[in-house]
Short mmCIF file of C-alpha atoms in Angstrom, two decimals:
data_model
loop_
_atom_site.label_atom_id
_atom_site.label_comp_id
_atom_site.label_asym_id
_atom_site.label_seq_id
_atom_site.Cartn_x
_atom_site.Cartn_y
_atom_site.Cartn_z
CA MET A 26 209.41 45.72 103.42
CA SER A 27 212.35 44.82 101.85
CA ASN A 28 211.96 46.50 98.57
CA GLU A 29 214.09 49.61 97.32
CA ARG A 30 213.05 53.21 98.51
CA ILE A 31 214.00 56.15 96.42
CA SER A 32 214.36 59.55 98.10
CA MET A 33 213.53 62.58 96.62
CA PHE A 34 211.79 65.73 97.88
CA GLY A 35 212.70 64.87 101.63
CA ILE A 36 210.35 61.54 100.88
CA ASP A 37 211.62 58.04 100.75
CA ILE A 38 209.22 56.59 97.95
CA ASP A 39 208.77 52.65 97.70
CA ALA A 40 210.05 51.60 94.02
CA ILE A 41 207.29 49.00 93.57
CA ARG A 42 204.53 48.45 90.87
CA MET A 43 201.05 47.86 91.71
CA PRO A 44 201.08 44.24 91.86
CA GLN A 45 203.59 44.19 94.71
CA ALA A 46 201.58 46.97 96.48
CA VAL A 47 198.63 45.02 96.52
CA SER A 48 200.70 41.64 97.35
CA GLN A 49 202.11 43.11 100.42
CA LEU A 50 198.80 44.68 101.63
CA MET A 51 197.13 41.38 101.37
CA THR A 52 200.28 39.98 103.15
CA TRP A 53 199.76 42.55 106.22
CA ILE A 54 195.82 42.52 105.93
CA GLU A 55 195.80 38.41 106.36
CA GLY A 56 198.61 38.76 109.01
CA GLU A 57 198.46 39.64 112.63
CA ARG A 58 198.09 43.06 113.37
CA GLY A 59 201.50 44.91 114.92
CA GLU A 60 201.75 47.66 117.85
CA ALA A 61 200.16 50.08 115.10
CA THR A 62 198.14 50.05 112.09
CA LYS A 63 200.26 49.92 108.82
CA PHE A 64 199.07 53.00 106.93
CA VAL A 65 199.76 53.90 103.37
CA VAL A 66 200.78 57.45 101.97
CA THR A 67 200.73 58.43 98.33
CA PRO A 68 202.61 61.27 97.10
CA ASN A 69 201.56 63.66 94.38
CA VAL A 70 202.68 67.28 93.29
CA ASP A 71 200.41 68.78 95.97
CA HIS A 72 201.54 66.56 98.53
CA THR A 73 205.33 67.71 97.89
CA VAL A 74 204.83 71.44 98.43
CA LEU A 75 202.55 71.08 101.52
CA LEU A 76 205.50 68.97 103.10
CA GLN A 77 207.64 71.83 103.01
CA THR A 78 205.23 73.92 105.51
CA SER A 79 203.52 70.95 107.30
CA ALA A 80 205.55 69.08 110.12
CA GLY A 81 202.71 67.19 110.96
CA LEU A 82 202.60 65.69 107.24
CA ARG A 83 206.59 65.30 107.20
CA GLU A 84 205.97 63.23 110.36
CA ALA A 85 203.11 61.00 109.00
CA TYR A 86 205.15 60.27 105.85
CA GLN A 87 208.08 59.11 107.74
CA ASP A 88 205.70 56.98 109.89
CA ALA A 89 204.09 55.35 106.69
CA SER A 90 204.71 51.86 106.42
CA MET A 91 204.32 52.16 102.21
CA VAL A 92 205.03 55.50 100.69
CA LEU A 93 203.77 55.09 96.79
CA ALA A 94 203.97 58.03 94.01
CA ASP A 95 200.61 58.96 92.96
CA GLY A 96 201.74 61.91 90.66
CA TRP A 97 203.40 61.45 87.12
CA PRO A 98 205.41 64.70 87.86
CA VAL A 99 206.57 62.73 91.21
CA VAL A 100 207.55 59.70 88.62
CA PHE A 101 209.19 61.89 86.02
CA ALA A 102 211.26 63.86 88.34
CA SER A 103 212.41 60.19 89.47
CA ARG A 104 213.57 59.49 85.93
CA ILE A 105 215.27 63.01 85.10
CA PHE A 106 217.17 62.73 88.62
CA GLY A 107 218.52 59.02 87.63
CA LYS A 108 216.75 56.78 90.39
CA PRO A 109 213.66 55.84 88.29
CA LEU A 110 210.28 54.72 90.06
CA PRO A 111 208.86 52.08 87.90
CA GLU A 112 205.57 53.25 87.69
CA ARG A 113 202.79 55.75 89.37
CA VAL A 114 200.55 53.62 91.72
CA THR A 115 197.57 55.84 92.63
CA GLY A 116 195.40 55.51 95.65
CA SER A 117 192.07 55.86 93.22
CA ASP A 118 193.86 52.51 91.11
CA LEU A 119 195.01 50.77 94.64
CA VAL A 120 191.95 50.62 96.30
CA PRO A 121 189.92 48.71 93.61
CA ALA A 122 193.07 46.67 92.93
CA LEU A 123 193.00 45.41 96.35
CA PHE A 124 189.37 44.78 96.33
CA LYS A 125 189.56 42.71 93.35
CA ALA A 126 192.54 40.70 95.34
CA ALA A 127 189.71 39.59 98.08
CA THR A 128 188.80 36.11 97.70
CA SER A 129 185.36 34.45 98.39
CA THR A 130 187.17 32.30 101.73
CA ALA A 131 188.54 35.48 102.80
CA PRO A 132 186.12 38.34 102.42
CA LEU A 133 187.98 41.83 102.90
CA LYS A 134 186.08 43.78 105.93
CA THR A 135 186.53 47.63 105.17
CA PHE A 136 185.76 50.89 106.60
CA LEU A 137 184.99 53.87 104.68
CA LEU A 138 185.76 56.94 106.48
CA GLY A 139 185.21 60.34 105.09
CA ALA A 140 183.55 62.18 102.02
CA ALA A 141 180.35 64.19 102.38
CA PRO A 142 177.28 62.81 104.16
CA GLY A 143 175.75 59.92 102.23
CA VAL A 144 178.85 59.47 99.75
CA ALA A 145 180.32 56.65 101.86
CA GLN A 146 176.89 54.59 101.81
CA ARG A 147 176.47 55.14 97.71
CA ALA A 148 180.10 53.98 97.05
CA ALA A 149 179.43 50.76 99.31
CA VAL A 150 176.35 49.82 97.26
CA ASN A 151 178.35 50.32 94.00
CA ILE A 152 181.20 48.31 95.87
CA HIS A 153 178.88 45.35 97.21
CA ARG A 154 177.79 45.11 93.60
CA GLN A 155 181.16 45.32 91.66
CA TYR A 156 183.19 43.36 94.39
CA PRO A 157 181.17 40.21 95.87
CA ASN A 158 184.40 39.44 98.03
CA VAL A 159 184.37 42.91 99.96
CA GLN A 160 182.25 43.79 102.90
CA ILE A 161 181.63 47.44 104.01
CA VAL A 162 181.50 46.91 107.46
CA GLY A 163 180.94 50.57 108.36
CA THR A 164 180.80 54.30 106.85
CA TYR A 165 181.22 57.60 108.68
CA SER A 166 181.63 61.11 107.44
CA PRO A 167 182.91 63.19 110.35
CA PRO A 168 182.02 66.57 111.07
CA LEU A 169 184.09 69.35 109.84
CA GLY A 170 187.11 70.22 112.52
CA PHE A 171 186.01 66.79 114.16
CA GLU A 172 189.99 65.90 114.42
CA ASN A 173 190.34 68.78 117.32
CA ASP A 174 187.43 67.14 118.97
CA ALA A 175 188.66 64.45 121.42
CA GLU A 176 184.73 62.66 121.75
CA GLU A 177 184.36 62.52 118.11
CA ASN A 178 187.88 61.04 117.57
CA GLN A 179 186.85 58.26 120.47
CA GLN A 180 183.64 57.81 118.75
CA ILE A 181 185.06 57.46 115.50
CA LEU A 182 187.71 55.03 116.74
CA GLU A 183 185.08 53.02 118.31
CA ARG A 184 182.76 52.52 115.12
CA ILE A 185 186.10 51.14 113.80
CA ALA A 186 186.73 48.67 116.18
CA ASP A 187 182.75 47.68 116.43
CA SER A 188 183.01 46.89 112.74
CA GLU A 189 186.00 44.60 113.08
CA ALA A 190 187.12 46.03 109.65
CA GLN A 191 190.56 44.45 108.59
CA LEU A 192 191.22 47.73 105.80
CA LEU A 193 190.22 51.37 106.79
CA VAL A 194 189.84 53.62 103.59
CA ILE A 195 190.25 57.03 104.60
CA GLY A 196 188.96 59.99 102.32
CA LEU A 197 189.38 63.46 104.26
CA GLY A 198 192.00 65.08 102.17
CA ALA A 199 195.76 65.85 102.29
CA PRO A 200 197.02 66.57 105.02
CA LYS A 201 194.32 65.88 107.26
CA GLN A 202 193.58 62.28 106.26
CA GLU A 203 197.58 61.33 106.79
CA ILE A 204 198.08 63.68 109.98
CA TRP A 205 194.88 61.95 111.53
CA ILE A 206 196.20 58.08 111.06
CA ASP A 207 199.51 58.90 112.07
CA LYS A 208 198.19 60.10 115.40
CA HIS A 209 196.05 57.37 116.06
CA LYS A 210 197.78 54.64 114.46
CA HIS A 211 198.22 52.56 117.84
CA GLU A 212 194.29 53.19 118.46
CA VAL A 213 192.77 51.95 115.25
CA THR A 214 192.15 48.43 115.01
CA ALA A 215 192.23 47.84 111.50
CA LYS A 216 195.33 46.16 110.36
CA VAL A 217 195.95 48.31 107.18
CA ALA A 218 194.84 51.69 106.45
CA LEU A 219 194.74 53.90 102.96
CA CYS A 220 195.07 57.53 103.07
CA ALA A 221 192.88 57.40 99.53
CA GLY A 222 191.87 61.40 99.15
CA ALA A 223 188.72 61.37 96.49
CA THR A 224 188.85 57.62 96.08
CA ILE A 225 185.39 57.21 98.00
CA ASP A 226 183.78 59.85 95.85
CA PHE A 227 185.01 57.99 92.81
CA LEU A 228 183.34 54.98 94.22
CA ALA A 229 180.60 56.67 94.67
CA GLY A 230 180.14 57.75 91.39
CA GLU A 231 180.01 61.52 92.70
CA LYS A 232 183.16 62.52 90.72
CA SER A 233 184.53 60.73 87.73
CA ARG A 234 188.19 59.99 86.84
CA ALA A 235 190.08 61.60 84.03
CA PRO A 236 189.73 59.46 80.65
CA LYS A 237 192.57 56.88 80.78
CA TRP A 238 194.86 58.63 78.13
CA MET A 239 194.85 61.44 80.27
CA GLN A 240 195.96 59.37 83.44
CA ARG A 241 198.58 57.66 81.13
CA THR A 242 199.99 61.12 79.75
CA GLY A 243 199.85 62.91 82.90
CA LEU A 244 197.35 65.46 82.29
CA GLU A 245 194.38 64.35 84.73
CA TRP A 246 195.41 67.54 86.58
CA ALA A 247 193.61 69.24 83.66
CA TYR A 248 190.78 67.31 83.76
CA ARG A 249 190.41 67.57 87.50
CA ILE A 250 190.49 71.42 87.12
CA GLY A 251 187.87 71.32 84.54
CA THR A 252 185.35 69.46 86.61
CA ASP A 253 185.93 71.32 90.10
CA PRO A 254 187.81 74.86 89.14
CA LYS A 255 186.53 76.45 92.31
CA ARG A 256 188.10 73.83 94.50
CA LEU A 257 191.09 73.46 92.52
CA ALA A 258 192.42 76.16 90.76
CA LYS A 259 194.24 78.19 93.60
CA ARG A 260 195.76 75.07 94.55
CA TYR A 261 197.28 74.06 91.40
CA ALA A 262 198.41 77.60 90.53
CA LYS A 263 200.22 77.57 93.85
CA ASP A 264 201.71 73.87 92.79
CA ALA A 265 202.87 75.20 89.54
CA VAL A 266 204.91 77.93 91.26
CA VAL A 267 206.46 76.03 93.79
CA PHE A 268 207.31 72.41 92.41
CA PRO A 269 209.58 73.58 89.74
CA ARG A 270 211.75 75.43 92.80
CA LEU A 271 211.71 72.20 94.43
CA LEU A 272 212.69 70.26 91.66
CA TRP A 273 215.89 72.90 91.08
CA ARG A 274 216.32 71.85 94.70
CA GLU A 275 216.52 68.66 94.37
CA TRP A 276 218.82 68.64 90.83
CA MET A 277 221.26 70.85 92.95
CA ARG A 278 221.77 68.21 95.87
CA PRO A 279 225.09 66.75 95.55
CA ALA A 280 223.88 63.26 96.00
CA ILE A 281 221.98 63.21 92.81
CA ARG A 282 223.22 61.12 89.90
CA ARG A 283 222.10 63.11 86.93
CA PRO A 284 221.86 61.34 83.42
CA ASP A 285 224.29 61.70 81.01
CA PHE A 286 222.68 63.79 78.09
CA SER A 287 225.63 63.67 76.15
CA LYS A 288 225.53 59.88 75.08
#
């Protein structure tokens, strides 16, 4: 891609809006597959924290074909640092936007990898109902620890290949989904892969997203904690401690162009 990339927190983030992202992804999907699957990652606060300790996640981010700011704090930080990202582009919004872009003359063949057993199948039913130009050609919920099982990984790769999917939506959670696709990008036959977190759960109706006003005002994290406190409270507590330190470290970098607040 030829668009500008913004460097923050050790990540190079594409400074693009949703329509540009969808257009580029459709171009990749409609074109020839290259040497490796092009994959998309979507950094939020939790990712920026994980990147500090996960070498595998850092490598995946370096190899990603598209990096989109999922979290509002990441977008706000870019504006504070004087190199603003145009908007937040979440994986949970990107997948439906891509589905809407599919046409009847070229149905989008999609494989759903991840979520709990049965969830992807329910998502497939909803997708078929809402997006008639999308074909869910395969779903699979891998067992716990699959990423360390060579035979299981080979079977997953064969399932994707047999399905002839153009698009792979991965909902395995970070950093597992990013590390997995980076490791297997030369073997996955789909042209594009999206690391999409809980998107399959949202499409299945298994989980609900925050109201639009909470998404727009950066309060989606509060809604998510309220709906899944057991799983998310510890994560967000850690992020609340570590992320301000990362902000300060980034602010002190000599290359940062700070805004002039005296004007």
